[in-house]
Amino acid sequence: MAQQANLGYLRYMEGQDEQHLRQLTLARDLQEAAARQQLSLVYQPKIAAAGGELVSFEALMRWRHPELGFIAPDEFIALAERSGFIGRLTQWMLHTVCRQLADWQRQGQCVNVAINLSAQDVVDPGLPGMVRQALDEHGLDAGRLALEVTESAIIQDPTLARTMLGELCDSGLHIAIDDYGTGYSSLSQLKSLPVRELKIDKSFILKLDQQSDDRIIVRSTIELGHNLGLEVVAEGVETLASRELLTALGCDYLQGYLISRPLPAEQVLDWIDTYRR
Ligand code: C2E
Ligand code: CA
Ligand code: CA
Ligand code: CA
């Protein structure tokens, strides 16, 4: 019995070792990933619920590791945060997005893009300057970029987050609260932020057409957002039934596989053409 338990424990330790080794490898390689052209961005459209017009795209990061293949951003972003170099990834992402926007603009498409910020970005005093520099360098209007920030990122240091986001908002960037409903922010905290949009987390949306609990939560979130003067977005819209429900509930914008999966940059203009036709 004791021996069996030991064996189990050893296997558990081995598993831990493997996991630990993977983390170490990834943390080491991620630092070189941008320089080695292993990072890329994909773009997922957001549309108006009522009329279906294309509104903007969200940029999402991808990392293709030479041996381990695609690593999910949920894994490598968390790793970069823990290892303290998320700022460098954010900087790479900002410049890549702005270069892409300028490129699309030269091809006659004025696209707006939202980027995701991590908790550490939000409290980095260098962020507003970094954003303005990236925009200036590519001759872009601040209104072309929106920022998505999670509730939990703001909660860590609400005062500093408010200052930073306020500065960015004054420069003309729109700010959205991402993954809304998964954190513990109070309304009063959100109200004092220069936020334009609430993005309901996809965990409430994915099974919307089957679960009445989710419907109640989503309905009241939309109402709440509108009462606060915010626009409301649903992410994770996978079915026509959910789309219809959300539209009926007055949700402003939709995003999800039903509309499109995130697209590699080189497919975006073709997608826009086909979508508008
Ligand atoms: P997020 O910002 O909440 O992004 C939405 C995630 O849902 C994306 O996963 C997207 O691919 C996925 N998704 C979109 N539509 C659907 C749908 O209809 N059904 C389902 N099941 N999923 C859908 P992804 O790309 O794996 O990104 C995961 C998270 O990683 C993001 O969540 C975001 O928090 C983080 N992330 C991604 N790129 C960046 C980045 O450049 N910087 C930072 N700081 N975080 C990023
Ligand atoms: Ca997001
Ligand atoms: Ca989200
Ligand atoms: Ca998320």
GROMACS .gro file of C-alpha atoms and ligand atoms in nm, residues 41 44 58-62 73-74 77 86 93 116-118 121 148 178-179 202 206 235-238 256-258 262, ligand 1:
model
   75
   41LEU     CA    1  -0.088   3.806  -3.501
   44GLN     CA    2  -1.087   3.838  -3.548
   58GLU     CA    3  -0.916   4.212  -3.243
   59ALA     CA    4  -0.548   4.122  -3.268
   60LEU     CA    5  -0.456   3.792  -3.101
   61MET     CA    6  -0.101   3.666  -3.062
   62ARG     CA    7   0.026   3.332  -3.189
   73PRO     CA    8  -0.159   3.235  -2.568
   74ASP     CA    9  -0.325   3.150  -2.237
   77ILE     CA   10   0.111   3.517  -2.202
   86ILE     CA   11   0.534   4.070  -2.113
   93MET     CA   12   0.253   4.350  -3.077
  116ASN     CA   13  -0.518   4.300  -2.548
  117LEU     CA   14  -0.321   4.439  -2.256
  118SER     CA   15  -0.199   4.233  -1.964
  121ASP     CA   16   0.098   4.665  -1.907
  148GLU     CA   17  -0.892   4.553  -2.408
  178ASP     CA   18  -1.254   4.228  -2.140
  179ASP     CA   19  -1.382   3.899  -1.993
  202LYS     CA   20  -1.744   3.391  -2.368
  206LEU     CA   21  -2.101   2.972  -2.555
  235GLU     CA   22  -1.755   3.719  -2.756
  236GLY     CA   23  -1.776   3.347  -2.828
  237VAL     CA   24  -2.083   3.365  -3.054
  238GLU     CA   25  -2.079   3.022  -3.218
  256GLY     CA   26  -1.717   3.462  -3.250
  257TYR     CA   27  -1.654   3.164  -3.474
  258LEU     CA   28  -2.002   3.205  -3.627
  262PRO     CA   29  -0.927   3.477  -3.604
  278C2E     P1   30  -0.944   3.700  -2.506
  278C2E     O1   31  -0.887   3.837  -2.521
  278C2E     O2   32  -1.064   3.684  -2.422
  278C2E     O3   33  -0.966   3.649  -2.655
  278C2E     C1   34  -1.074   3.570  -2.696
  278C2E     C2   35  -1.033   3.427  -2.712
  278C2E     O4   36  -1.147   3.351  -2.751
  278C2E     C3   37  -0.930   3.404  -2.822
  278C2E     O5   38  -0.849   3.293  -2.782
  278C2E     C4   39  -1.017   3.366  -2.942
  278C2E     O6   40  -0.948   3.293  -3.040
  278C2E     C5   41  -1.124   3.285  -2.874
  278C2E     N1   42  -1.250   3.283  -2.946
  278C2E     C6   43  -1.299   3.376  -3.031
  278C2E     N2   44  -1.421   3.342  -3.078
  278C2E     C7   45  -1.452   3.224  -3.019
  278C2E     C8   46  -1.566   3.136  -3.028
  278C2E     O7   47  -1.664   3.160  -3.097
  278C2E     N3   48  -1.561   3.022  -2.953
  278C2E     C9   49  -1.453   2.992  -2.874
  278C2E     N4   50  -1.456   2.877  -2.805
  278C2E     N5   51  -1.344   3.072  -2.864
  278C2E    C10   52  -1.345   3.188  -2.936
  278C2E     P2   53  -0.691   3.296  -2.797
  278C2E     O8   54  -0.653   3.360  -2.927
  278C2E     O9   55  -0.644   3.158  -2.769
  278C2E    O10   56  -0.644   3.394  -2.682
  278C2E    C11   57  -0.661   3.359  -2.547
  278C2E    C12   58  -0.629   3.475  -2.457
  278C2E    O11   59  -0.491   3.508  -2.463
  278C2E    C13   60  -0.702   3.604  -2.495
  278C2E    O12   61  -0.834   3.600  -2.446
  278C2E    C14   62  -0.616   3.708  -2.428
  278C2E    O13   63  -0.649   3.720  -2.292
  278C2E    C15   64  -0.477   3.646  -2.438
  278C2E     N6   65  -0.406   3.710  -2.551
  278C2E    C16   66  -0.405   3.680  -2.683
  278C2E     N7   67  -0.325   3.765  -2.753
  278C2E    C17   68  -0.273   3.851  -2.661
  278C2E    C18   69  -0.182   3.962  -2.668
  278C2E    O14   70  -0.135   4.004  -2.775
  278C2E     N8   71  -0.151   4.025  -2.549
  278C2E    C19   72  -0.205   3.986  -2.429
  278C2E     N9   73  -0.170   4.051  -2.317
  278C2E    N10   74  -0.291   3.883  -2.419
  278C2E    C20   75  -0.325   3.817  -2.534
   0.00000   0.00000   0.00000
